[in-house]
XYZ file of C-alpha atoms in Angstrom:
713
model
C 0.024 -0.031 0.044
C 1.210 3.384 -0.944
C 1.961 5.704 1.930
C 0.026 9.001 2.093
C 1.563 12.234 3.348
C -0.586 14.934 4.872
C 0.644 18.559 4.335
C -0.689 21.400 6.364
C -1.662 24.893 4.805
C 1.761 26.498 5.643
C 3.672 23.771 4.083
C 1.616 23.821 0.968
C 2.236 27.386 0.617
C 6.024 27.142 0.930
C 6.133 24.148 -1.585
C 3.994 26.149 -4.066
C 6.257 29.263 -3.792
C 9.547 27.072 -4.273
C 7.975 25.436 -7.505
C 6.949 28.915 -8.823
C 10.544 30.223 -8.304
C 11.971 27.198 -10.249
C 9.628 27.705 -13.004
C 10.509 31.572 -13.447
C 14.243 30.685 -13.190
C 13.985 28.422 -16.083
C 12.282 31.156 -18.250
C 15.127 33.677 -18.299
C 14.671 37.406 -19.009
C 12.780 38.661 -22.133
C 14.452 42.107 -22.328
C 15.148 45.222 -20.429
C 12.627 46.634 -17.563
C 10.349 49.244 -18.801
C 10.577 52.760 -17.742
C 8.955 53.823 -14.427
C 5.566 55.497 -15.047
C 4.857 59.075 -14.116
C 3.173 59.631 -10.784
C -0.550 60.236 -11.135
C -1.918 63.605 -10.267
C -2.276 64.804 -6.693
C -5.375 66.419 -5.445
C -8.780 66.969 -6.812
C -9.690 67.734 -10.532
C -10.931 71.426 -11.036
C -14.188 69.787 -12.330
C -15.059 68.418 -8.912
C -14.611 71.399 -6.853
C -17.082 74.207 -5.844
C -14.584 76.754 -4.563
C -11.251 77.849 -5.823
C -8.385 79.708 -4.190
C -5.282 80.674 -5.768
C -1.951 81.874 -4.276
C 1.031 83.121 -6.052
C 4.160 81.860 -4.557
C 6.852 83.369 -6.545
C 7.659 85.279 -9.724
C 10.355 86.678 -11.860
C 11.092 88.846 -14.990
C 13.644 87.820 -17.563
C 16.007 90.262 -19.310
C 13.487 90.757 -22.345
C 10.611 91.935 -19.937
C 8.557 88.503 -19.916
C 6.959 87.559 -16.481
C 6.922 84.155 -15.000
C 4.610 83.300 -12.110
C 4.607 80.230 -9.986
C 1.234 79.629 -8.337
C -1.053 76.976 -6.599
C -4.567 76.190 -6.456
C -6.637 74.604 -3.538
C -10.235 73.827 -2.597
C -12.284 75.182 0.365
C -10.261 72.570 2.738
C -6.941 73.690 1.305
C -6.406 70.552 -0.793
C -4.627 70.708 -4.172
C -6.567 71.282 -7.292
C -5.403 70.256 -10.753
C -6.611 70.671 -14.245
C -6.483 74.556 -14.895
C -6.264 75.406 -18.456
C -4.763 78.323 -20.485
C -8.176 79.616 -21.224
C -8.915 79.766 -17.267
C -6.613 82.670 -16.933
C -8.868 85.473 -17.239
C -6.351 88.281 -16.544
C -2.917 89.009 -15.380
C -1.763 92.559 -14.784
C 1.655 93.607 -13.554
C 3.004 96.986 -12.506
C 4.840 98.930 -9.834
C 4.723 101.608 -7.382
C 5.896 104.858 -9.103
C 5.573 108.715 -8.707
C 3.182 111.322 -10.227
C 6.174 112.961 -11.427
C 6.817 110.005 -13.831
C 3.539 110.904 -15.678
C 3.635 114.348 -17.552
C 1.003 116.810 -16.107
C -0.224 114.596 -13.332
C 1.337 116.377 -10.201
C -0.890 119.111 -8.753
C 1.252 120.234 -5.972
C 4.952 120.880 -6.927
C 7.393 119.032 -4.681
C 4.722 116.790 -3.173
C 4.251 114.210 -5.841
C 1.995 111.339 -4.647
C 2.852 107.652 -4.947
C 0.617 106.064 -7.582
C 0.301 102.641 -9.428
C 2.141 102.370 -12.796
C 0.986 99.440 -15.154
C 3.571 97.540 -17.186
C 0.878 96.848 -19.674
C -0.199 100.141 -21.191
C -2.885 100.689 -24.032
C -2.503 103.478 -26.576
C -6.002 105.192 -26.711
C -4.958 107.701 -29.400
C -4.789 111.455 -29.345
C -2.032 111.248 -26.526
C -4.158 109.223 -24.115
C -3.340 105.822 -22.828
C -4.438 103.606 -20.060
C -2.984 100.710 -17.916
C -5.579 98.150 -19.210
C -3.677 95.935 -21.749
C -3.631 92.898 -19.415
C -2.621 89.271 -20.404
C -5.354 86.815 -21.211
C -4.705 82.890 -21.233
C -6.941 82.574 -24.228
C -4.228 84.430 -26.280
C -1.523 81.777 -25.504
C -1.764 77.907 -26.110
C 1.368 76.815 -24.146
C 2.003 79.608 -21.355
C 0.525 77.456 -18.560
C 2.098 74.339 -17.094
C 0.073 72.097 -14.812
C 2.289 70.286 -12.511
C -0.429 67.892 -11.576
C 0.039 68.348 -7.923
C -1.796 71.675 -7.333
C 0.973 73.969 -8.487
C 1.314 75.703 -11.857
C 3.944 77.733 -13.808
C 2.680 80.519 -16.137
C 5.140 82.151 -18.615
C 3.493 85.203 -20.302
C 4.122 85.632 -23.957
C 3.495 89.293 -23.382
C 6.446 91.630 -22.509
C 6.413 94.603 -20.564
C 5.161 97.607 -22.575
C 4.655 101.045 -20.953
C 4.563 102.660 -24.391
C 7.750 104.331 -23.495
C 6.332 106.425 -20.587
C 8.558 104.984 -17.768
C 10.838 101.993 -17.190
C 10.587 98.658 -15.475
C 12.366 99.063 -12.007
C 13.407 96.077 -10.187
C 14.223 97.959 -7.043
C 10.606 99.219 -6.503
C 7.666 97.306 -5.118
C 6.227 95.500 -8.090
C 2.818 93.640 -8.184
C 1.045 91.006 -9.987
C -2.724 90.433 -10.189
C -4.062 86.994 -11.297
C -7.686 86.681 -12.173
C -8.911 83.026 -12.767
C -12.336 82.206 -14.026
C -13.403 78.671 -14.746
C -16.208 76.227 -14.233
C -16.826 73.005 -12.766
C -18.692 70.003 -14.159
C -21.956 71.327 -12.803
C -21.158 74.539 -14.783
C -20.773 76.670 -11.538
C -18.414 79.596 -12.087
C -15.325 79.487 -9.965
C -13.610 82.834 -9.804
C -10.774 83.810 -7.781
C -8.494 87.015 -7.826
C -4.999 86.711 -6.137
C -2.092 89.240 -5.774
C 1.538 89.052 -5.150
C 3.938 92.049 -4.226
C 7.642 91.738 -4.171
C 10.983 93.513 -4.952
C 12.478 91.715 -7.854
C 16.083 92.955 -7.346
C 16.154 91.394 -3.860
C 13.466 88.715 -4.515
C 11.743 89.538 -1.272
C 8.024 89.709 -0.765
C 6.487 93.110 0.149
C 3.447 94.476 1.885
C 0.639 95.625 -0.337
C 1.274 99.225 -1.318
C -1.223 101.973 -1.239
C -3.829 100.235 1.118
C -6.668 102.896 0.885
C -9.956 100.927 1.136
C -10.580 97.317 2.083
C -12.292 94.960 -0.326
C -14.601 93.968 2.522
C -15.914 97.699 2.559
C -16.960 97.544 -0.983
C -18.376 94.119 -0.413
C -20.672 95.336 2.585
C -22.942 96.697 -0.207
C -21.730 94.910 -3.312
C -22.233 91.588 -1.681
C -20.690 88.359 -3.283
C -23.468 86.290 -4.779
C -25.836 89.241 -5.150
C -26.808 90.882 -8.494
C -24.876 94.053 -7.418
C -21.547 92.251 -6.552
C -18.393 93.322 -7.973
C -18.050 91.185 -11.189
C -16.499 93.450 -13.918
C -15.509 92.726 -17.439
C -17.229 89.232 -17.857
C -17.210 88.555 -14.056
C -13.435 87.879 -13.714
C -12.496 90.910 -11.739
C -14.389 90.724 -8.195
C -12.161 92.760 -5.957
C -11.496 96.458 -5.587
C -7.786 95.493 -5.689
C -8.151 94.023 -9.077
C -9.569 97.157 -10.493
C -6.697 99.398 -9.163
C -4.178 97.497 -11.373
C -5.539 98.638 -14.674
C -7.564 101.910 -13.751
C -4.668 103.629 -12.640
C -4.326 107.489 -12.167
C -3.379 108.373 -15.595
C -6.184 106.474 -17.332
C -7.929 108.754 -19.644
C -9.234 108.951 -23.201
C -11.796 110.881 -25.351
C -15.287 109.570 -24.988
C -18.114 110.206 -27.434
C -21.336 112.021 -26.192
C -24.520 110.527 -27.782
C -28.053 111.748 -27.903
C -31.155 109.665 -27.071
C -30.949 108.110 -30.426
C -27.591 106.999 -29.966
C -26.020 109.701 -32.400
C -22.651 111.223 -31.597
C -22.997 114.854 -30.829
C -19.630 115.498 -29.230
C -16.920 114.089 -26.961
C -15.307 114.687 -23.651
C -12.217 113.663 -21.748
C -12.932 110.754 -19.726
C -11.082 110.108 -16.470
C -10.963 106.225 -16.141
C -8.869 105.930 -13.045
C -10.641 103.933 -10.287
C -10.861 106.890 -8.035
C -12.761 108.888 -10.699
C -14.959 105.981 -11.702
C -15.981 104.959 -8.180
C -16.744 108.687 -7.316
C -18.628 109.332 -10.519
C -20.599 106.028 -9.907
C -21.566 106.583 -6.350
C -22.280 110.304 -6.802
C -24.888 109.713 -9.448
C -26.113 106.506 -7.861
C -27.232 108.579 -4.832
C -29.566 110.724 -7.001
C -31.183 107.670 -8.416
C -31.642 105.909 -5.218
C -29.148 102.948 -5.331
C -26.393 104.484 -3.230
C -28.166 104.945 0.187
C -25.802 107.583 1.677
C -24.816 111.178 0.763
C -22.276 111.218 -2.001
C -20.281 113.964 0.172
C -19.734 111.390 2.919
C -16.347 110.036 2.071
C -16.139 107.834 5.116
C -18.820 105.511 3.813
C -16.038 104.076 1.641
C -12.846 105.556 3.270
C -13.534 104.192 6.620
C -10.878 104.662 9.189
C -8.869 101.444 9.625
C -5.757 100.897 11.616
C -4.919 98.070 9.275
C -5.067 100.299 6.344
C -1.966 102.657 6.318
C -3.504 105.067 3.805
C -7.004 105.170 5.020
C -6.693 108.795 5.531
C -5.165 109.722 2.139
C -8.245 111.408 1.018
C -7.518 114.058 3.569
C -4.228 115.049 1.810
C -5.632 117.638 -0.680
C -2.868 116.878 -3.264
C -5.005 115.662 -6.152
C -7.498 117.799 -8.031
C -8.575 114.918 -10.236
C -10.265 113.242 -7.116
C -12.109 116.584 -6.480
C -13.283 116.727 -10.062
C -14.691 113.324 -10.195
C -17.533 114.683 -8.110
C -17.357 118.324 -8.259
C -17.870 118.301 -11.956
C -21.076 120.163 -12.819
C -22.558 123.542 -12.160
C -24.403 122.229 -9.280
C -21.308 120.904 -7.712
C -18.926 124.044 -7.840
C -19.470 127.735 -6.880
C -20.884 129.959 -9.678
C -17.638 131.726 -10.088
C -15.906 128.605 -10.924
C -18.341 127.698 -13.764
C -17.760 128.624 -17.409
C -21.286 128.692 -18.543
C -20.670 129.379 -22.094
C -18.497 126.253 -22.670
C -20.647 124.224 -19.807
C -17.404 123.317 -17.978
C -15.291 124.261 -15.077
C -13.297 127.386 -15.739
C -9.678 126.426 -16.962
C -8.066 128.469 -14.105
C -10.146 126.658 -11.486
C -9.221 122.975 -12.437
C -6.356 122.872 -10.023
C -8.603 122.684 -6.914
C -5.830 121.898 -4.370
C -3.865 124.995 -5.396
C -6.334 126.886 -3.142
C -8.339 124.091 -1.124
C -5.219 122.725 0.870
C -4.642 125.365 3.506
C -5.955 123.811 6.767
C -6.506 127.328 8.152
C -7.526 129.043 4.880
C -10.742 130.446 3.590
C -10.976 127.763 1.013
C -11.860 124.344 2.711
C -9.933 121.294 1.929
C -11.399 117.695 1.870
C -11.747 117.054 5.543
C -13.034 120.466 6.542
C -15.436 120.713 3.565
C -16.920 117.224 4.066
C -16.639 116.896 7.792
C -15.313 119.235 10.398
C -16.802 122.540 8.587
C -19.867 120.473 7.047
C -23.220 121.132 8.669
C -24.561 117.476 7.446
C -21.388 115.790 8.966
C -21.565 117.699 12.372
C -25.340 116.889 12.576
C -24.664 113.278 12.692
C -22.309 113.936 15.546
C -25.072 115.525 17.539
C -27.022 113.224 19.923
C -30.363 113.183 22.009
C -30.481 111.558 25.390
C -33.893 110.899 27.231
C -33.118 111.463 30.890
C -36.442 110.887 32.490
C -40.298 110.328 32.145
C -43.072 111.063 34.582
C -46.653 110.370 34.301
C -49.480 112.064 36.133
C -52.342 109.762 36.015
C -54.989 112.274 37.424
C -54.346 114.787 34.528
C -53.222 111.950 32.143
C -50.009 114.032 31.359
C -46.631 112.939 30.379
C -43.422 115.019 31.076
C -40.167 113.577 29.196
C -36.845 115.455 29.708
C -34.094 115.189 27.165
C -30.709 116.700 26.655
C -29.447 117.589 23.049
C -25.776 117.828 22.758
C -23.283 118.558 20.050
C -19.992 117.115 21.425
C -19.868 118.191 25.114
C -22.054 121.305 24.590
C -25.855 121.530 25.148
C -28.071 122.589 22.188
C -30.580 125.143 23.300
C -34.263 125.524 22.291
C -33.339 128.355 19.968
C -31.032 126.182 18.144
C -33.506 123.587 17.167
C -35.679 123.818 14.104
C -39.248 125.303 15.066
C -40.646 125.365 11.628
C -43.943 123.545 10.725
C -43.892 120.388 8.955
C -44.985 119.886 5.439
C -47.437 117.183 6.264
C -48.562 118.744 9.372
C -47.153 119.303 12.808
C -43.736 120.456 13.390
C -40.310 119.591 11.743
C -38.813 118.654 15.072
C -40.573 116.484 17.513
C -40.291 113.407 19.678
C -42.162 110.067 18.960
C -44.339 108.625 21.715
C -45.500 105.120 21.727
C -46.018 102.121 23.947
C -44.813 98.489 23.629
C -46.405 95.334 25.117
C -44.214 92.244 24.302
C -43.080 92.632 20.695
C -45.936 95.024 19.556
C -46.309 98.962 19.447
C -49.697 99.932 20.619
C -50.830 102.752 18.491
C -50.034 104.542 15.229
C -47.040 106.825 15.552
C -47.485 110.027 17.612
C -45.206 113.020 16.941
C -45.069 115.386 19.929
C -44.038 118.603 18.267
C -41.816 121.674 19.080
C -44.984 123.537 20.456
C -44.707 121.102 23.436
C -40.903 121.808 24.191
C -39.665 124.116 27.033
C -36.506 124.768 28.584
C -35.614 122.444 31.363
C -32.823 122.351 34.100
C -29.263 122.321 33.169
C -29.675 123.059 29.786
C -32.020 120.218 29.217
C -35.431 120.376 27.409
C -38.815 119.395 28.836
C -41.652 117.835 26.538
C -44.941 118.109 28.116
C -48.239 116.343 26.561
C -51.395 115.336 27.645
C -54.395 112.953 26.450
C -56.664 114.274 23.913
C -54.168 115.458 21.408
C -52.295 112.133 21.997
C -53.429 108.668 23.043
C -51.730 109.067 26.461
C -54.396 107.254 28.452
C -54.633 104.330 26.015
C -51.035 103.727 26.041
C -50.376 104.258 29.782
C -53.273 102.234 30.908
C -52.388 99.074 28.979
C -51.074 96.420 31.349
C -47.389 95.672 30.992
C -46.663 98.484 28.726
C -43.166 99.942 28.308
C -43.121 103.609 27.230
C -41.027 104.191 24.046
C -39.508 107.564 23.354
C -37.460 108.520 20.489
C -36.737 111.977 18.583
C -36.901 113.482 15.107
C -34.918 116.652 15.790
C -33.141 118.996 13.597
C -30.532 121.378 14.784
C -29.415 124.644 13.009
C -25.903 125.335 11.924
C -24.017 128.455 10.547
C -23.066 126.856 7.164
C -19.527 125.781 8.285
C -20.127 123.117 10.709
C -20.945 125.108 13.934
C -24.266 125.060 15.944
C -26.152 128.248 15.515
C -29.440 129.903 16.295
C -32.125 128.952 13.773
C -33.073 131.842 11.432
C -36.656 131.689 10.137
C -37.520 133.220 6.785
C -40.666 133.661 4.832
C -43.656 131.188 5.976
C -41.432 129.923 8.853
C -38.988 128.068 6.855
C -35.531 127.639 8.427
C -32.837 127.349 5.637
C -29.994 126.659 8.250
C -31.611 123.653 9.609
C -29.460 120.629 9.365
C -30.367 116.973 8.611
C -31.895 114.561 11.379
C -30.186 114.323 14.673
C -29.282 110.674 15.736
C -31.508 109.332 18.393
C -31.701 106.122 20.125
C -35.030 104.664 21.381
C -35.333 105.051 25.100
C -37.763 102.823 27.348
C -39.536 103.591 30.602
C -41.923 101.804 33.014
C -45.271 103.746 33.828
C -43.586 104.533 37.198
C -40.741 106.411 35.458
C -38.145 103.979 36.014
C -35.760 103.216 33.078
C -35.854 99.974 31.221
C -32.347 98.869 30.469
C -32.720 97.127 27.039
C -35.309 96.957 24.434
C -38.549 94.679 25.176
C -38.956 93.834 21.531
C -37.418 90.989 19.498
C -34.683 92.235 17.184
C -35.526 90.745 13.885
C -32.592 92.721 12.422
C -29.720 94.708 13.737
C -29.173 98.390 13.074
C -25.584 97.554 12.391
C -26.441 95.493 9.251
C -28.475 98.557 7.930
C -25.518 100.968 8.636
C -23.054 98.744 6.629
C -24.517 100.639 3.781
C -26.806 103.447 4.941
C -24.162 104.667 7.534
C -25.558 108.025 8.856
C -28.332 108.468 6.079
C -31.557 106.531 6.569
C -34.926 107.945 5.192
C -36.646 110.229 7.741
C -34.135 109.865 10.496
C -30.892 108.554 11.688
C -31.193 105.938 14.517
C -28.853 103.474 16.119
C -31.693 101.009 16.639
C -34.440 99.303 14.582
C -37.040 100.401 17.236
C -36.752 103.971 16.171
C -38.108 102.889 12.694
C -40.542 100.576 14.062
C -42.083 103.005 16.597
C -43.776 104.659 13.635
C -43.828 101.988 10.977
C -45.639 99.429 13.243
C -48.419 96.970 12.478
C -51.251 99.376 13.409
C -50.546 101.633 10.270
C -51.544 101.135 6.749
C -50.110 103.101 3.791
C -53.331 105.273 3.455
C -55.400 102.179 2.418
C -52.999 100.990 -0.142
C -50.573 98.424 1.375
C -48.977 98.114 4.771
C -46.823 100.777 6.490
C -45.303 98.143 8.686
C -41.549 98.055 8.810
C -41.083 94.852 7.168
C -43.136 95.674 4.173
C -41.520 99.019 3.640
C -37.899 97.733 4.009
C -38.491 94.692 1.811
C -39.917 96.819 -0.881
C -37.186 99.347 -0.784
C -34.520 96.797 -1.261
C -35.889 95.694 -4.780
C -33.277 97.944 -6.262
C -32.156 98.217 -9.845
C -29.100 100.058 -11.116
C -28.947 102.381 -13.994
C -28.672 99.574 -16.566
C -31.839 98.058 -15.221
C -30.125 95.229 -13.511
C -31.009 94.125 -10.034
C -28.614 95.102 -7.266
C -29.343 92.917 -4.119
C -30.432 89.161 -4.106
C -33.854 89.912 -2.954
C -34.059 86.638 -1.005
C -30.848 86.547 0.979
C -32.377 86.740 4.344
C -29.232 86.639 6.312
C -27.590 89.618 4.857
C -29.944 91.839 7.018
C -31.426 89.517 9.493
C -28.393 87.759 10.656
C -28.295 84.141 11.880
C -31.945 83.632 12.455
C -33.708 87.099 12.734
C -36.038 85.976 9.809
C -37.199 82.946 12.026
C -41.041 82.613 12.117
C -40.558 81.065 15.580
C -39.559 84.595 16.907
C -43.008 85.935 16.252
C -45.249 84.924 19.134
C -48.422 83.185 18.758
C -50.376 85.802 20.394
C -48.736 88.831 18.505
C -50.969 91.392 17.237
C -52.146 91.343 13.593
C -50.556 93.737 10.850
C -52.618 96.333 8.868
C -52.365 95.896 5.199
C -54.831 98.431 3.980
C -58.416 99.255 4.275
C -61.712 97.911 3.131
C -63.130 98.920 -0.227
C -65.390 101.499 1.461
C -62.561 102.932 3.490
C -64.250 102.332 6.674
C -61.865 99.977 8.554
C -58.597 98.514 8.204
C -57.696 95.017 6.708
C -55.618 92.792 8.835
C -53.333 90.016 8.210
C -52.166 87.540 11.130
C -48.482 88.112 12.326
C -46.624 85.129 10.860
C -48.390 85.388 7.676
C -47.760 89.074 7.475
C -44.002 88.428 7.574
C -44.412 86.329 4.424
C -46.839 88.693 2.849
C -44.352 91.727 3.353
C -42.632 90.339 0.076
C -45.137 87.641 -1.351
C -47.755 89.865 -2.859
C -50.767 88.674 -4.994
C -51.098 87.622 -7.863
C -47.454 86.577 -8.601
C -46.131 86.009 -5.096
C -49.302 84.930 -3.506
C -51.672 82.581 -5.389
C -55.202 81.513 -4.333
C -53.850 78.081 -3.653
C -51.317 79.519 -1.453
C -53.815 81.651 0.359
C -55.827 78.487 1.200
C -52.787 76.587 2.197
C -52.263 79.542 4.846
C -55.829 79.776 6.020
C -55.899 76.035 6.498
C -52.859 76.212 8.656
C -54.320 78.940 10.945
C -53.222 82.189 9.107
C -55.699 85.062 8.389
C -55.001 86.616 5.086
C -58.296 86.973 3.162
C -57.637 87.506 -0.440
C -54.110 88.517 0.079
C -54.496 91.924 1.753
C -56.212 91.008 4.957
C -59.598 90.707 6.336
C -61.841 93.462 7.780
C -60.620 94.195 11.294
C -64.145 93.627 12.575
C -63.901 89.961 11.102
C -60.386 89.199 12.297
C -61.096 87.582 15.735
C -63.784 85.403 14.260
C -61.246 84.075 11.631
C -57.990 83.978 13.910
C -56.692 80.710 14.445
C -53.342 79.075 15.796
C -50.738 79.861 13.010
C -48.768 76.671 12.348
C -46.398 78.093 9.621
C -43.218 77.535 11.438
C -43.887 74.047 12.051
C -42.848 73.117 8.515
C -41.437 76.347 7.679
C -38.296 76.051 9.951
C -35.330 78.393 9.644
C -33.455 75.788 7.297
C -36.422 75.274 5.126
C -36.801 78.982 4.704
C -33.302 79.359 3.796
C -33.314 76.566 1.398
C -36.609 77.768 -0.346
C -35.126 81.073 -0.853
C -31.655 80.235 -1.807
C -31.757 80.394 -5.597
C -34.299 83.312 -6.010
C -32.668 86.316 -7.731
C -34.116 89.220 -9.963
C -33.985 86.611 -12.926
C -36.121 84.079 -11.232
């Protein structure tokens, strides 16, 4: 009998490996080993990312004036991104810091030449004019870009430095590069990024950003990314203020045609294409057509003081007439003796503004004096109102409020407060009286005018008013009421920023009256004790409004939303046609269009104004008061909408924004809205239910539902 051998698994494996080795050894070699393959790409393909960030790591300029840039791309998490193409390079601009003296005719104050940006890519505009706007574009080169497949790239421009012979390349100065990338991912979502690099080529050392005047974030507080009015110029690839400065240099100018309403050329004029001139021109005119929500003379709306910007105060230097003329460029913006009416232009001998308007103590005011320290409107914004006390005499139903009006540390007297009659009744200067229970103001706004003012102790002002003319008893007799006081005062000035006595003329008009004085809303209990903080839910913060409006908000200037809501509250309709509630008014006012007819804000970006959750329906109490939305057809009573529904109806108006189906859905879930403009006040209680909107319309659902709605939706 044959003897059997039993092998365990390990032994079998060893024998198998040995046999395989013998077999391979017997085969021999069939040639040389192949070349090692190239490593695969590292990172994520550009087609799969939703955010793109570029960083210029180094740069060099060869002896022929050609620029080479080494840069990297990453996604939102900092991971490498590969796959960028030549055509994705939207722009490369290149230049250096220079002096006004390097450009003929640009220096206004001899011996005080300003630092300016000089482009290395100039464009001849004819007639002796030129601009810095001849930037490199990747579409004009097939092999300029090298993708290293690891998120790094090398870009060698095929465009040499060309200043049109106006000045030289200087390696010992601060040079700078702007790289603009615009591409799209597989979902056709645009990916745009602007990056910048400053260095001294002679020492190959990086340098700080030169000429930091205005932060990009300042522009973007109004020109919000993702909104219709965002900064997205020249095809959407330039999305920062800094990118504009590389091409729109101080010397940018050319002749531009003037056309009539039929598009026929009727003349021409010299156009200043510098960034300062264009920005001033756009914003000064946008103020008059309602887009720019601030006086164009308030320089600090954009030129905000900022310790991180070394040149934030450069606008005060009074060295540059072109800056002045970019706003002061019409017969309405200069003194009559500066205007050449025959030729419809500023007189030739008045064009160098800073030759006179530069003496800090002289008669002709420079920028800071003219716009701020000696400016009535600016000084009005530095005036304040403080409510010191409130007492209520129940027997006579009389309230006595005491306030102090100050300009700096000096009390403003009654003689310095505008006492003129208001065009719509009452007085131009007044305080506003109302009451609040929970989140609701109790009555329509009540302006207690100047005729109720009298001198108080220590330079203060007393305001005394009683029931009859005002709803004092109704407000003060409401349980749990908090008394709300704010002001709408105008102080008089001397024309040069100093408070002065008011000077009435014909019909009581006071021409030296300034704009509204800032006022915060003060709250008191019925017993006169102060309430430390607002009793109302803050659906938005005034700081969000002031990012754009700063010191200019329609009717008044207030540091709190309550000052607006005390008048624009739910008890008030717009003379029978719509609501005068603050939500309705504010939402409607932000449906803005620019001069080209394009929308400005993304109309459904709730968080821009409302912050994290100010838009939440859960913040509206179930027992909140209804909101007036108009009047019945016979005009005898108001029409009311339930509170949560009113928040939605402040934007969603019938028929487009509020269909019959939607109205039925609202009513089914406890809302009261009628045909879209409310039900008669006498029918409201019978139809009122328990609103359940917030059960389904949560914060996250609201944001998702509104996320893609723009002006084109």
